[in-house]
Tab-separated table of C-alpha atoms in Angstrom:
chain	number	residue	atom	x	y	z
A	1	MET	CA	-81.647	-98.132	-64.948
A	2	LYS	CA	-82.729	-101.670	-63.968
A	3	TYR	CA	-82.162	-103.125	-67.436
A	4	ASN	CA	-82.320	-106.928	-67.673
A	5	ARG	CA	-81.023	-108.027	-71.082
A	6	THR	CA	-81.899	-111.688	-70.484
A	7	PHE	CA	-85.488	-110.813	-69.611
A	8	GLN	CA	-85.747	-108.557	-72.672
A	9	ALA	CA	-84.407	-111.337	-74.909
A	10	MET	CA	-86.996	-113.781	-73.508
A	11	ALA	CA	-89.857	-111.287	-73.829
A	12	ILE	CA	-89.313	-110.320	-77.474
A	13	PRO	CA	-90.402	-113.664	-79.036
A	14	VAL	CA	-93.559	-113.646	-76.881
A	15	VAL	CA	-94.376	-110.067	-77.851
A	16	ASN	CA	-93.652	-110.929	-81.487
A	17	ILE	CA	-96.372	-113.600	-81.409
A	18	TYR	CA	-98.778	-111.151	-79.749
A	19	ASP	CA	-98.121	-108.454	-82.374
A	20	HIS	CA	-98.701	-110.881	-85.243
A	21	LEU	CA	-101.918	-112.212	-83.684
A	22	LYS	CA	-103.330	-108.760	-82.959
A	23	TYR	CA	-102.289	-107.028	-86.198
A	24	ASP	CA	-101.454	-107.748	-89.817
A	25	TYR	CA	-97.922	-106.736	-88.879
A	26	HIS	CA	-95.182	-105.683	-91.331
A	27	VAL	CA	-91.625	-104.368	-90.952
A	28	ILE	CA	-89.915	-102.376	-93.722
A	29	GLY	CA	-86.262	-101.335	-93.807
A	30	ARG	CA	-84.890	-103.300	-90.850
A	31	GLU	CA	-81.605	-103.534	-92.765
A	32	HIS	CA	-81.091	-99.796	-92.159
A	33	VAL	CA	-80.548	-100.311	-88.412
A	34	PRO	CA	-76.875	-99.453	-87.802
A	35	ASP	CA	-74.481	-101.291	-85.534
A	36	GLY	CA	-73.513	-99.591	-82.294
A	37	GLY	CA	-75.142	-96.788	-80.385
A	38	CYS	CA	-77.808	-94.712	-82.075
A	39	VAL	CA	-80.901	-92.679	-81.318
A	40	LEU	CA	-84.141	-94.230	-82.582
A	41	VAL	CA	-86.893	-91.649	-83.057
A	42	ALA	CA	-90.491	-92.475	-83.927
A	43	ASN	CA	-93.940	-90.966	-84.083
A	44	HIS	CA	-96.230	-91.927	-81.202
A	45	THR	CA	-99.995	-92.462	-81.278
A	46	GLN	CA	-100.686	-95.453	-78.995
A	47	TRP	CA	-99.252	-97.255	-75.972
A	48	ALA	CA	-98.340	-100.183	-78.266
A	49	ASP	CA	-95.699	-98.210	-80.198
A	50	PRO	CA	-92.648	-99.136	-78.046
A	51	VAL	CA	-93.691	-102.784	-78.190
A	52	LEU	CA	-94.029	-102.665	-81.985
A	53	VAL	CA	-90.571	-101.112	-82.383
A	54	GLY	CA	-89.029	-103.653	-79.981
A	55	THR	CA	-90.561	-106.517	-81.941
A	56	ALA	CA	-89.377	-105.033	-85.236
A	57	LEU	CA	-85.796	-104.775	-83.963
A	58	GLY	CA	-85.778	-108.270	-82.477
A	59	ASN	CA	-82.972	-109.604	-80.344
A	60	GLN	CA	-80.246	-108.486	-82.757
A	61	HIS	CA	-80.704	-104.894	-81.609
A	62	PRO	CA	-81.587	-104.603	-77.900
A	63	ILE	CA	-82.949	-101.205	-76.932
A	64	VAL	CA	-83.402	-98.927	-73.980
A	65	ALA	CA	-86.280	-96.466	-74.013
A	66	MET	CA	-87.179	-93.176	-72.431
A	67	ALA	CA	-90.723	-93.263	-70.962
A	68	LYS	CA	-92.832	-90.819	-68.982
A	69	LYS	CA	-92.262	-91.136	-65.242
A	70	GLU	CA	-95.965	-91.701	-64.512
A	71	LEU	CA	-95.735	-95.201	-66.018
A	72	PHE	CA	-93.196	-96.230	-63.371
A	73	GLN	CA	-95.652	-95.371	-60.600
A	74	ILE	CA	-98.082	-98.091	-61.741
A	75	LYS	CA	-97.605	-101.038	-59.396
A	76	LEU	CA	-96.832	-103.930	-61.796
A	77	LEU	CA	-96.051	-101.970	-64.937
A	78	GLY	CA	-93.159	-99.978	-63.470
A	79	PRO	CA	-90.892	-102.938	-62.612
A	80	LEU	CA	-91.839	-104.698	-65.865
A	81	ILE	CA	-90.879	-101.856	-68.198
A	82	SER	CA	-87.739	-101.162	-66.154
A	83	ALA	CA	-86.604	-104.756	-66.689
A	84	LEU	CA	-87.352	-104.371	-70.401
A	85	GLY	CA	-85.013	-101.389	-70.649
A	86	ALA	CA	-87.212	-98.336	-70.021
A	87	PHE	CA	-86.152	-95.468	-67.772
A	88	PRO	CA	-88.219	-92.519	-66.556
A	89	VAL	CA	-88.271	-88.935	-67.775
A	90	ASP	CA	-90.138	-86.014	-66.229
A	91	ARG	CA	-91.634	-84.473	-69.372
A	92	GLY	CA	-92.474	-81.206	-67.642
A	93	THR	CA	-88.863	-80.291	-66.820
A	94	ALA	CA	-85.337	-80.402	-68.194
A	95	ASP	CA	-84.748	-83.819	-66.602
A	96	ILE	CA	-80.953	-83.909	-66.146
A	97	GLY	CA	-81.036	-87.490	-64.807
A	98	ALA	CA	-82.842	-88.769	-67.914
A	99	ILE	CA	-80.447	-86.867	-70.177
A	100	LYS	CA	-77.408	-88.361	-68.416
A	101	THR	CA	-78.897	-91.862	-68.641
A	102	SER	CA	-79.571	-91.326	-72.357
A	103	LEU	CA	-76.078	-90.052	-73.134
A	104	LYS	CA	-74.489	-92.946	-71.208
A	105	ALA	CA	-76.651	-95.562	-72.992
A	106	VAL	CA	-75.767	-94.268	-76.463
A	107	LYS	CA	-72.052	-93.961	-75.622
A	108	GLU	CA	-72.134	-97.589	-74.397
A	109	GLY	CA	-73.397	-98.665	-77.826
A	110	LYS	CA	-77.069	-99.160	-76.985
A	111	LYS	CA	-80.044	-98.293	-79.170
A	112	LEU	CA	-81.979	-95.501	-77.435
A	113	LEU	CA	-85.682	-95.200	-78.327
A	114	ILE	CA	-87.307	-91.794	-77.903
A	115	PHE	CA	-90.692	-90.497	-79.031
A	116	PRO	CA	-89.916	-86.812	-79.706
A	117	GLU	CA	-93.590	-85.814	-79.715
A	118	GLY	CA	-93.571	-86.548	-75.993
A	119	GLY	CA	-96.892	-88.392	-75.875
A	120	THR	CA	-99.714	-89.890	-77.909
A	121	LYS	CA	-101.928	-86.803	-78.209
A	122	HIS	CA	-100.042	-85.379	-81.167
A	123	LYS	CA	-100.539	-85.277	-84.903
A	124	GLU	CA	-98.270	-84.715	-87.864
A	125	GLY	CA	-97.028	-81.133	-87.931
A	126	ASP	CA	-97.025	-80.613	-84.153
A	127	GLU	CA	-93.755	-79.343	-82.708
A	128	ALA	CA	-91.475	-82.026	-81.289
A	129	LYS	CA	-89.406	-81.776	-78.128
A	130	VAL	CA	-85.676	-81.243	-78.714
A	131	GLY	CA	-84.251	-83.875	-76.320
A	132	ALA	CA	-83.549	-86.548	-78.931
A	133	ALA	CA	-81.839	-84.021	-81.208
A	134	MET	CA	-79.693	-82.771	-78.331
A	135	ILE	CA	-78.636	-86.306	-77.329
A	136	ALA	CA	-77.696	-87.222	-80.906
A	137	ALA	CA	-75.806	-83.955	-81.411
A	138	ARG	CA	-73.885	-84.341	-78.132
A	139	THR	CA	-72.886	-87.978	-78.727
A	140	GLY	CA	-72.318	-87.770	-82.487
A	141	ALA	CA	-74.463	-90.899	-82.774
A	142	PRO	CA	-76.616	-91.501	-85.845
A	143	ILE	CA	-80.347	-90.846	-85.738
A	144	LEU	CA	-82.617	-93.570	-87.117
A	145	PRO	CA	-86.102	-92.276	-88.049
A	146	ILE	CA	-88.988	-94.741	-87.666
A	147	TYR	CA	-92.586	-94.389	-88.794
A	148	ILE	CA	-95.282	-96.477	-87.063
A	149	SER	CA	-98.769	-96.843	-88.562
A	150	GLU	CA	-101.213	-94.547	-86.827
A	151	ASN	CA	-104.290	-96.771	-87.297
A	152	LYS	CA	-103.818	-99.742	-84.978
A	153	LYS	CA	-107.111	-101.597	-84.751
A	154	PHE	CA	-107.513	-105.332	-84.306
A	155	ARG	CA	-106.215	-107.168	-87.409
A	156	SER	CA	-105.541	-103.913	-89.273
A	157	LYS	CA	-102.376	-103.580	-91.337
A	158	VAL	CA	-99.677	-102.142	-89.081
A	159	TYR	CA	-96.285	-101.096	-90.385
A	160	VAL	CA	-93.018	-100.218	-88.705
A	161	VAL	CA	-90.843	-98.461	-91.291
A	162	PHE	CA	-87.147	-97.811	-90.677
A	163	GLY	CA	-85.547	-94.970	-92.621
A	164	GLU	CA	-81.879	-94.467	-93.372
A	165	PRO	CA	-79.690	-93.447	-90.426
A	166	TYR	CA	-78.001	-90.067	-90.591
A	167	VAL	CA	-75.572	-88.154	-88.412
A	168	PRO	CA	-76.936	-84.728	-87.416
A	169	GLU	CA	-74.919	-81.556	-87.645
A	170	LYS	CA	-72.999	-80.632	-84.507
A	171	THR	CA	-74.679	-77.869	-82.538
A	172	LYS	CA	-74.965	-76.631	-78.964
A	173	SER	CA	-77.590	-73.930	-79.438
A	174	LYS	CA	-81.332	-74.028	-78.730
A	175	GLU	CA	-81.967	-72.909	-82.299
A	176	GLY	CA	-79.772	-75.699	-83.636
A	177	TYR	CA	-81.559	-78.326	-81.541
A	178	ARG	CA	-84.918	-76.957	-82.703
A	179	ALA	CA	-83.879	-77.210	-86.368
A	180	LEU	CA	-82.617	-80.779	-85.831
A	181	ALA	CA	-85.873	-81.781	-84.089
A	182	ASP	CA	-87.996	-80.319	-86.900
A	183	ASP	CA	-85.901	-82.104	-89.534
A	184	MET	CA	-86.185	-85.344	-87.549
A	185	MET	CA	-89.980	-85.199	-87.571
A	186	ARG	CA	-90.076	-84.426	-91.299
A	187	ARG	CA	-87.960	-87.512	-91.937
A	188	ILE	CA	-90.201	-89.673	-89.737
A	189	TYR	CA	-93.456	-88.704	-91.453
A	190	ALA	CA	-91.878	-88.894	-94.938
A	191	LEU	CA	-91.537	-92.668	-94.338
A	192	LYS	CA	-95.321	-93.035	-94.693
A	193	GLU	CA	-94.762	-92.957	-98.450
A	194	ARG	CA	-92.924	-96.300	-98.271
A	195	ILE	CA	-96.012	-98.177	-97.115
């Protein structure tokens, strides 16, 4: 992972200005972000979602993020998102390299951002992937659910809502991971009620 903390710290204020110019941007529940390593999980409807979460966290809580490998094949985008803390995952396989990178990041005390829906073509109620649940269960790290407004048009109200962190039950079974992933998504979408 070619993570450049200095570059990330410099980029966040610039992105913050962009987010506030483009949207009527609001953050709710930032005080719920725990210290130390944790797994941040959010719904995902547009390319802007990782940027909105990064802005909401600010420089107090630097993050690393799992992103689809295709983004890293784009000439200028790949090196940029790598420097900002993203690392690739092959969504079509059990990507052992991405899992190892994720586990290491959380154990080192980093905030790991994952979109369990696996892409932007999902809607509430669709089944999530179990990777985030597995990583949280294996590390014992808390999960922090985040809801991001789904309607992101120019100057529309956009919210990033942080829920309360929770530590998932320990499990090593596929069924256990599935139950954790389903519970995770319920918690994410329940945050809509706080807007």
